[in-house]
């Protein structure tokens, strides 16, 4: 039986080396993730009270393009060009509650954004207007 109660110097050095390499890899992975996400050199923080104009294209890409196509050409859902001609009130009713002009009920596959929100938060009038305006720019 051995009276050895601790780590040898070689074992301690091996553990310290392993921990240092792990830390460096973790930092490098964190920085690479930041670069890939477009975070750049630091976070941009806006004050909570600052009014910003929603980006209609970003809203479309994040909430609509998966079904209506990248250019609104239609895919799972119909082409979006006709909805650009709707009034703001008609567009809002369709997006939030699934009611197209003339009382037509949109298919169940169309999310009711009044319930689920846009980008995970309740939809605002400014977002809906920006989205509607963006649809008018599609070919």
Backbone as JSON Lines, residues from 0, in Angstrom:
{"i":0,"aa":"X","n":[0.82,-1.18,0.0],"ca":[0.0,0.0,0.0],"c":[0.87,1.25,0.0]}
{"i":1,"aa":"X","n":[0.41,2.26,-0.7],"ca":[1.2,3.48,-0.86],"c":[0.69,4.56,0.09]}
{"i":2,"aa":"X","n":[1.6,5.39,0.56],"ca":[1.25,6.52,1.43],"c":[1.0,7.8,0.61]}
{"i":3,"aa":"X","n":[0.96,7.68,-0.71],"ca":[0.79,8.83,-1.61],"c":[-0.61,9.44,-1.41]}
{"i":4,"aa":"X","n":[-0.68,10.69,-0.98],"ca":[-1.96,11.33,-0.69],"c":[-2.27,12.51,-1.6]}
{"i":5,"aa":"X","n":[-1.46,12.8,-2.57],"ca":[-1.69,13.96,-3.42],"c":[-1.32,13.66,-4.86]}
{"i":6,"aa":"X","n":[-1.4,14.7,-5.66],"ca":[-1.05,14.58,-7.06],"c":[0.44,14.82,-7.22]}
{"i":7,"aa":"X","n":[1.0,14.17,-8.2],"ca":[2.4,14.43,-8.51],"c":[2.47,15.76,-9.25]}
{"i":8,"aa":"X","n":[3.66,16.3,-9.33],"ca":[3.84,17.56,-10.06],"c":[3.47,17.38,-11.52]}
{"i":9,"aa":"X","n":[3.76,16.22,-12.08],"ca":[3.43,15.95,-13.48],"c":[1.92,15.9,-13.68]}
{"i":10,"aa":"X","n":[1.2,15.31,-12.75],"ca":[-0.27,15.23,-12.84],"c":[-0.89,16.63,-12.71]}
{"i":11,"aa":"X","n":[-0.4,17.42,-11.79],"ca":[-0.92,18.77,-11.59],"c":[-0.67,19.63,-12.82]}
{"i":12,"aa":"X","n":[0.52,19.52,-13.4],"ca":[0.85,20.27,-14.6],"c":[-0.05,19.82,-15.76]}
{"i":13,"aa":"X","n":[-0.3,18.54,-15.89],"ca":[-1.18,18.02,-16.93],"c":[-2.59,18.57,-16.78]}
{"i":14,"aa":"X","n":[-3.11,18.59,-15.55],"ca":[-4.45,19.12,-15.31],"c":[-4.51,20.61,-15.63]}
{"i":15,"aa":"X","n":[-3.52,21.38,-15.2],"ca":[-3.5,22.82,-15.47],"c":[-3.43,23.09,-16.97]}
{"i":16,"aa":"X","n":[-2.64,22.3,-17.69],"ca":[-2.53,22.46,-19.14],"c":[-3.88,22.15,-19.8]}
{"i":17,"aa":"X","n":[-4.49,21.07,-19.38],"ca":[-5.8,20.69,-19.91],"c":[-6.84,21.8,-19.67]}
{"i":18,"aa":"X","n":[-6.86,22.36,-18.46],"ca":[-7.81,23.43,-18.13],"c":[-7.54,24.68,-18.96]}
{"i":19,"aa":"X","n":[-6.27,25.03,-19.15],"ca":[-5.92,26.22,-19.92],"c":[-6.32,26.06,-21.39]}
{"i":20,"aa":"X","n":[-6.06,24.9,-21.96],"ca":[-6.43,24.65,-23.36],"c":[-7.95,24.7,-23.5]}
{"i":21,"aa":"X","n":[-8.66,24.11,-22.56],"ca":[-10.13,24.14,-22.59],"c":[-10.66,25.56,-22.53]}
{"i":22,"aa":"X","n":[-10.07,26.37,-21.67],"ca":[-10.49,27.77,-21.54],"c":[-10.23,28.54,-22.84]}
{"i":23,"aa":"X","n":[-9.07,28.33,-23.44],"ca":[-8.75,29.03,-24.69],"c":[-9.69,28.6,-25.82]}
{"i":24,"aa":"X","n":[-9.99,27.31,-25.9],"ca":[-10.94,26.84,-26.92],"c":[-12.33,27.43,-26.7]}
{"i":25,"aa":"X","n":[-12.74,27.51,-25.45],"ca":[-14.05,28.1,-25.14],"c":[-14.13,29.56,-25.54]}
{"i":26,"aa":"X","n":[-13.09,30.32,-25.24],"ca":[-13.06,31.74,-25.62],"c":[-13.07,31.89,-27.13]}
{"i":27,"aa":"X","n":[-12.27,31.07,-27.82],"ca":[-12.22,31.15,-29.29],"c":[-13.57,30.81,-29.9]}
{"i":28,"aa":"X","n":[-14.24,29.8,-29.37],"ca":[-15.55,29.42,-29.89],"c":[-16.57,30.53,-29.65]}
{"i":29,"aa":"X","n":[-16.5,31.16,-28.49],"ca":[-17.41,32.26,-28.17],"c":[-17.2,33.43,-29.14]}
{"i":30,"aa":"X","n":[-15.94,33.77,-29.39],"ca":[-15.65,34.87,-30.3],"c":[-16.06,34.54,-31.73]}
{"i":31,"aa":"X","n":[-15.84,33.3,-32.16],"ca":[-16.25,32.89,-33.51],"c":[-17.76,32.97,-33.65]}
{"i":32,"aa":"X","n":[-18.49,32.56,-32.64],"ca":[-19.95,32.66,-32.67],"c":[-20.41,34.09,-32.78]}
{"i":33,"aa":"X","n":[-19.75,34.98,-32.09],"ca":[-20.08,36.41,-32.18],"c":[-19.85,36.96,-33.57]}
{"i":34,"aa":"X","n":[-18.73,36.53,-34.19],"ca":[-18.45,37.0,-35.55],"c":[-19.47,36.44,-36.53]}
{"i":35,"aa":"X","n":[-19.85,35.17,-36.38],"ca":[-20.82,34.57,-37.27],"c":[-22.2,35.21,-37.14]}
{"i":36,"aa":"X","n":[-22.54,35.66,-35.95],"ca":[-23.86,36.26,-35.74],"c":[-23.9,37.72,-36.17]}
{"i":37,"aa":"X","n":[-22.75,38.27,-36.53],"ca":[-22.7,39.66,-36.95],"c":[-22.61,40.62,-35.79]}
{"i":38,"aa":"X","n":[-22.3,40.09,-34.61],"ca":[-22.22,40.94,-33.43],"c":[-21.06,41.91,-33.52]}
{"i":39,"aa":"X","n":[-20.03,41.59,-34.27],"ca":[-18.91,42.5,-34.43],"c":[-18.12,42.65,-33.16]}
{"i":40,"aa":"X","n":[-17.74,43.88,-32.87],"ca":[-16.86,44.1,-31.74],"c":[-17.59,44.32,-30.43]}
{"i":41,"aa":"X","n":[-18.88,44.41,-30.47],"ca":[-19.59,44.61,-29.23],"c":[-21.07,44.78,-29.48]}
{"i":42,"aa":"X","n":[-21.81,44.71,-28.42],"ca":[-23.26,44.84,-28.52],"c":[-23.66,46.3,-28.68]}
{"i":43,"aa":"X","n":[-24.69,46.53,-29.45],"ca":[-25.25,47.86,-29.59],"c":[-26.5,47.89,-28.72]}
{"i":44,"aa":"X","n":[-26.51,48.8,-27.79],"ca":[-27.62,48.88,-26.85],"c":[-28.41,50.15,-27.13]}
{"i":45,"aa":"X","n":[-29.69,50.0,-27.36],"ca":[-30.56,51.15,-27.57],"c":[-31.38,51.35,-26.31]}
{"i":46,"aa":"X","n":[-31.68,52.59,-26.02],"ca":[-32.49,52.84,-24.84],"c":[-33.9,52.31,-25.07]}
{"i":47,"aa":"X","n":[-34.54,51.9,-24.0],"ca":[-35.87,51.31,-24.09],"c":[-36.88,52.29,-24.68]}
{"i":48,"aa":"X","n":[-36.66,53.57,-24.49],"ca":[-37.61,54.56,-24.97],"c":[-37.36,55.01,-26.4]}
{"i":49,"aa":"X","n":[-36.26,54.55,-26.99],"ca":[-35.93,54.99,-28.34],"c":[-36.91,54.39,-29.34]}
{"i":50,"aa":"X","n":[-37.45,55.26,-30.19],"ca":[-38.38,54.81,-31.21],"c":[-37.58,54.36,-32.43]}
{"i":51,"aa":"X","n":[-37.8,53.15,-32.85],"ca":[-37.13,52.65,-34.04],"c":[-38.19,52.22,-35.04]}
{"i":52,"aa":"X","n":[-37.87,52.41,-36.3],"ca":[-38.78,52.01,-37.37],"c":[-38.54,50.54,-37.65]}
{"i":53,"aa":"X","n":[-39.56,49.71,-37.6],"ca":[-39.38,48.29,-37.9],"c":[-38.93,48.09,-39.34]}
{"i":54,"aa":"X","n":[-38.16,47.05,-39.56],"ca":[-37.66,46.7,-40.89],"c":[-38.63,45.69,-41.5]}
{"i":55,"aa":"X","n":[-39.4,46.13,-42.5],"ca":[-40.39,45.27,-43.14],"c":[-39.77,44.04,-43.79]}
{"i":56,"aa":"X","n":[-38.6,44.21,-44.39],"ca":[-37.95,43.07,-45.04],"c":[-37.54,42.04,-44.0]}
{"i":57,"aa":"X","n":[-36.96,42.49,-42.9],"ca":[-36.55,41.56,-41.83],"c":[-37.77,40.85,-41.25]}
{"i":58,"aa":"X","n":[-38.87,41.56,-41.07],"ca":[-40.09,40.93,-40.57],"c":[-40.6,39.89,-41.55]}
{"i":59,"aa":"X","n":[-40.55,40.21,-42.86],"ca":[-41.0,39.27,-43.87],"c":[-40.13,38.02,-43.86]}
{"i":60,"aa":"X","n":[-38.83,38.21,-43.87],"ca":[-37.91,37.06,-43.9],"c":[-38.1,36.19,-42.67]}
{"i":61,"aa":"X","n":[-38.26,36.8,-41.52],"ca":[-38.37,36.04,-40.28],"c":[-39.71,35.4,-40.03]}
{"i":62,"aa":"X","n":[-40.77,35.9,-40.64],"ca":[-42.11,35.42,-40.31],"c":[-42.92,34.89,-41.5]}
{"i":63,"aa":"X","n":[-42.56,35.28,-42.72],"ca":[-43.42,34.99,-43.86],"c":[-42.74,34.2,-44.98]}
{"i":64,"aa":"X","n":[-41.46,34.46,-45.21],"ca":[-40.77,33.91,-46.38],"c":[-40.76,32.39,-46.4]}
{"i":65,"aa":"X","n":[-40.76,31.76,-45.25],"ca":[-40.74,30.3,-45.2],"c":[-41.93,29.68,-45.93]}
{"i":66,"aa":"X","n":[-43.06,30.33,-45.92],"ca":[-44.25,29.81,-46.6],"c":[-44.57,30.53,-47.91]}
{"i":67,"aa":"X","n":[-44.29,31.82,-47.96],"ca":[-44.67,32.62,-49.13],"c":[-43.53,32.84,-50.12]}
{"i":68,"aa":"X","n":[-42.36,32.29,-49.83],"ca":[-41.22,32.41,-50.73],"c":[-40.4,33.66,-50.46]}
{"i":69,"aa":"X","n":[-39.12,33.58,-50.78],"ca":[-38.2,34.68,-50.52],"c":[-38.57,35.98,-51.21]}
{"i":70,"aa":"X","n":[-39.21,35.9,-52.36],"ca":[-39.62,37.09,-53.1],"c":[-41.14,37.23,-53.12]}
{"i":71,"aa":"X","n":[-41.82,36.53,-52.21],"ca":[-43.28,36.61,-52.16],"c":[-43.96,35.93,-53.32]}
{"i":72,"aa":"X","n":[-43.24,35.05,-54.01],"ca":[-43.76,34.4,-55.21],"c":[-44.74,33.28,-54.89]}
{"i":73,"aa":"X","n":[-44.83,32.89,-53.65],"ca":[-45.72,31.79,-53.27],"c":[-44.94,30.5,-53.15]}
{"i":74,"aa":"X","n":[-45.38,29.66,-52.26],"ca":[-44.78,28.33,-52.04],"c":[-45.86,27.52,-51.35]}
{"i":75,"aa":"X","n":[-45.71,27.29,-50.04],"ca":[-46.78,26.66,-49.26],"c":[-47.98,27.59,-49.23]}
{"i":76,"aa":"X","n":[-47.7,28.87,-49.04],"ca":[-48.75,29.89,-49.04],"c":[-48.8,30.58,-50.4]}
{"i":77,"aa":"X","n":[-49.81,31.38,-50.63],"ca":[-49.96,32.04,-51.94],"c":[-48.95,33.17,-52.14]}
{"i":78,"aa":"X","n":[-48.89,33.65,-53.37],"ca":[-48.06,34.81,-53.69],"c":[-48.56,36.02,-52.89]}
{"i":79,"aa":"X","n":[-47.66,36.9,-52.54],"ca":[-47.99,38.02,-51.67],"c":[-48.33,39.3,-52.41]}
{"i":80,"aa":"X","n":[-48.05,39.4,-53.7],"ca":[-48.28,40.64,-54.44],"c":[-49.72,41.14,-54.3]}
{"i":81,"aa":"X","n":[-50.75,40.28,-54.39],"ca":[-52.12,40.81,-54.25],"c":[-52.38,41.48,-52.9]}
{"i":82,"aa":"X","n":[-51.75,40.99,-51.85],"ca":[-52.01,41.58,-50.53],"c":[-51.4,42.97,-50.39]}
{"i":83,"aa":"X","n":[-50.45,43.32,-51.23],"ca":[-49.88,44.66,-51.19],"c":[-50.92,45.7,-51.56]}
{"i":84,"aa":"X","n":[-51.95,45.31,-52.33],"ca":[-53.0,46.24,-52.75],"c":[-54.11,46.38,-51.71]}
{"i":85,"aa":"X","n":[-54.1,45.55,-50.68],"ca":[-55.13,45.65,-49.64],"c":[-54.92,46.92,-48.83]}
{"i":86,"aa":"X","n":[-55.97,47.38,-48.2],"ca":[-55.83,48.52,-47.29],"c":[-55.05,48.04,-46.05]}
{"i":87,"aa":"X","n":[-54.54,49.0,-45.29],"ca":[-53.82,48.63,-44.06],"c":[-54.74,47.85,-43.12]}
{"i":88,"aa":"X","n":[-55.99,48.24,-43.03],"ca":[-56.93,47.54,-42.14],"c":[-57.18,46.11,-42.62]}
{"i":89,"aa":"X","n":[-57.32,45.93,-43.93],"ca":[-57.53,44.58,-44.47],"c":[-56.29,43.71,-44.23]}
{"i":90,"aa":"X","n":[-55.12,44.28,-44.45],"ca":[-53.88,43.54,-44.24],"c":[-53.73,43.14,-42.77]}
{"i":91,"aa":"X","n":[-54.02,44.08,-41.89],"ca":[-53.92,43.82,-40.45],"c":[-54.86,42.68,-40.05]}
{"i":92,"aa":"X","n":[-56.08,42.69,-40.54],"ca":[-57.06,41.65,-40.21],"c":[-56.6,40.28,-40.72]}
{"i":93,"aa":"X","n":[-56.01,40.26,-41.91],"ca":[-55.53,38.99,-42.47],"c":[-54.35,38.45,-41.67]}
{"i":94,"aa":"X","n":[-53.38,39.3,-41.38],"ca":[-52.18,38.86,-40.67],"c":[-52.48,38.49,-39.22]}
{"i":95,"aa":"X","n":[-53.26,39.29,-38.55],"ca":[-53.51,39.04,-37.13],"c":[-54.54,37.94,-36.88]}
{"i":96,"aa":"X","n":[-55.59,37.88,-37.73],"ca":[-56.71,36.99,-37.41],"c":[-57.08,36.0,-38.51]}
{"i":97,"aa":"X","n":[-56.41,36.07,-39.67],"ca":[-56.68,35.11,-40.74],"c":[-57.93,35.38,-41.56]}
{"i":98,"aa":"X","n":[-58.38,36.65,-41.58],"ca":[-59.56,37.01,-42.37],"c":[-59.14,37.89,-43.55]}
{"i":99,"aa":"X","n":[-59.23,37.35,-44.76],"ca":[-58.89,38.1,-45.96],"c":[-60.04,39.04,-46.32]}
{"i":100,"aa":"X","n":[-59.78,40.03,-47.16],"ca":[-60.87,40.92,-47.6],"c":[-62.02,40.1,-48.2]}
{"i":101,"aa":"X","n":[-63.22,40.59,-48.0],"ca":[-64.41,39.89,-48.48],"c":[-64.87,38.79,-47.54]}
{"i":102,"aa":"X","n":[-64.24,38.69,-46.37],"ca":[-64.66,37.71,-45.37],"c":[-64.1,36.31,-45.55]}
{"i":103,"aa":"X","n":[-63.24,36.12,-46.56],"ca":[-62.66,34.79,-46.77],"c":[-61.72,34.44,-45.62]}
{"i":104,"aa":"X","n":[-61.89,33.23,-45.09],"ca":[-61.05,32.73,-44.01],"c":[-59.78,32.11,-44.6]}
{"i":105,"aa":"X","n":[-58.62,32.56,-44.13],"ca":[-57.37,31.99,-44.62],"c":[-57.2,30.59,-44.04]}
{"i":106,"aa":"X","n":[-56.46,29.75,-44.74],"ca":[-56.26,28.37,-44.33],"c":[-55.59,28.29,-42.96]}
{"i":107,"aa":"X","n":[-55.81,27.19,-42.29],"ca":[-55.27,27.01,-40.93],"c":[-53.75,27.04,-40.87]}
{"i":108,"aa":"X","n":[-53.09,26.74,-41.98],"ca":[-51.63,26.75,-41.98],"c":[-51.09,28.18,-41.79]}
{"i":109,"aa":"X","n":[-51.9,29.17,-42.12],"ca":[-51.51,30.57,-41.93],"c":[-51.56,30.89,-40.44]}
{"i":110,"aa":"X","n":[-50.39,31.25,-39.86],"ca":[-50.38,31.59,-38.43],"c":[-51.26,32.81,-38.16]}
{"i":111,"aa":"X","n":[-51.9,32.8,-37.04],"ca":[-52.67,33.97,-36.58],"c":[-51.72,34.79,-35.71]}
{"i":112,"aa":"X","n":[-51.07,35.77,-36.33],"ca":[-50.04,36.52,-35.63],"c":[-50.6,37.38,-34.5]}
{"i":113,"aa":"X","n":[-51.9,37.56,-34.47],"ca":[-52.51,38.24,-33.33],"c":[-52.39,37.4,-32.07]}
{"i":114,"aa":"X","n":[-52.27,36.09,-32.23],"ca":[-52.13,35.17,-31.11],"c":[-50.67,34.89,-30.8]}
{"i":115,"aa":"X","n":[-49.88,34.61,-31.85],"ca":[-48.48,34.2,-31.62],"c":[-47.49,35.35,-31.67]}
{"i":116,"aa":"X","n":[-47.89,36.48,-32.24],"ca":[-47.0,37.63,-32.33],"c":[-46.03,37.54,-33.49]}
{"i":117,"aa":"X","n":[-45.35,38.63,-33.75],"ca":[-44.29,38.69,-34.75],"c":[-42.96,38.66,-34.02]}
{"i":118,"aa":"X","n":[-42.09,37.79,-34.44],"ca":[-40.78,37.64,-33.81],"c":[-40.9,37.39,-32.3]}
{"i":119,"aa":"X","n":[-41.95,36.7,-31.9],"ca":[-42.1,36.3,-30.51],"c":[-42.68,37.35,-29.58]}
{"i":120,"aa":"X","n":[-43.11,38.47,-30.12],"ca":[-43.72,39.53,-29.3],"c":[-45.01,39.97,-29.97]}
{"i":121,"aa":"X","n":[-45.93,40.55,-29.2],"ca":[-47.17,41.02,-29.83],"c":[-46.88,41.96,-31.0]}
{"i":122,"aa":"X","n":[-47.6,41.76,-32.08],"ca":[-47.41,42.58,-33.28],"c":[-47.86,44.02,-33.02]}
{"i":123,"aa":"X","n":[-47.08,44.96,-33.52],"ca":[-47.44,46.37,-33.37],"c":[-47.95,46.91,-34.71]}
{"i":124,"aa":"X","n":[-48.66,48.01,-34.65],"ca":[-49.14,48.66,-35.88],"c":[-47.97,49.06,-36.77]}
{"i":125,"aa":"X","n":[-46.88,49.53,-36.15],"ca":[-45.71,49.95,-36.93],"c":[-45.11,48.76,-37.66]}
{"i":126,"aa":"X","n":[-45.05,47.59,-37.02],"ca":[-44.53,46.39,-37.69],"c":[-45.42,45.99,-38.86]}
{"i":127,"aa":"X","n":[-46.72,46.01,-38.64],"ca":[-47.65,45.63,-39.7],"c":[-47.57,46.59,-40.88]}
{"i":128,"aa":"X","n":[-47.44,47.88,-40.6],"ca":[-47.32,48.85,-41.68],"c":[-46.01,48.67,-42.45]}
{"i":129,"aa":"X","n":[-44.91,48.4,-41.72],"ca":[-43.62,48.19,-42.38],"c":[-43.66,46.93,-43.24]}
{"i":130,"aa":"X","n":[-44.28,45.88,-42.74],"ca":[-44.4,44.63,-43.48],"c":[-45.26,44.84,-44.73]}
{"i":131,"aa":"X","n":[-46.38,45.51,-44.58],"ca":[-47.28,45.78,-45.7],"c":[-46.57,46.63,-46.76]}
{"i":132,"aa":"X","n":[-45.86,47.62,-46.32],"ca":[-45.13,48.5,-47.24],"c":[-44.07,47.69,-47.98]}
{"i":133,"aa":"X","n":[-43.37,46.8,-47.28],"ca":[-42.34,45.99,-47.92],"c":[-42.95,45.1,-49.02]}
{"i":134,"aa":"X","n":[-44.13,44.56,-48.79],"ca":[-44.76,43.72,-49.81],"c":[-44.96,44.46,-51.12]}
{"i":135,"aa":"X","n":[-45.17,45.76,-51.03],"ca":[-45.35,46.57,-52.23],"c":[-44.06,46.71,-53.04]}
{"i":136,"aa":"X","n":[-42.92,46.38,-52.45],"ca":[-41.65,46.47,-53.17],"c":[-41.27,45.17,-53.88]}
{"i":137,"aa":"X","n":[-42.01,44.11,-53.62],"ca":[-41.68,42.81,-54.21],"c":[-42.04,42.78,-55.68]}
{"i":138,"aa":"X","n":[-41.27,42.04,-56.47],"ca":[-41.55,41.97,-57.92],"c":[-42.86,41.27,-58.23]}
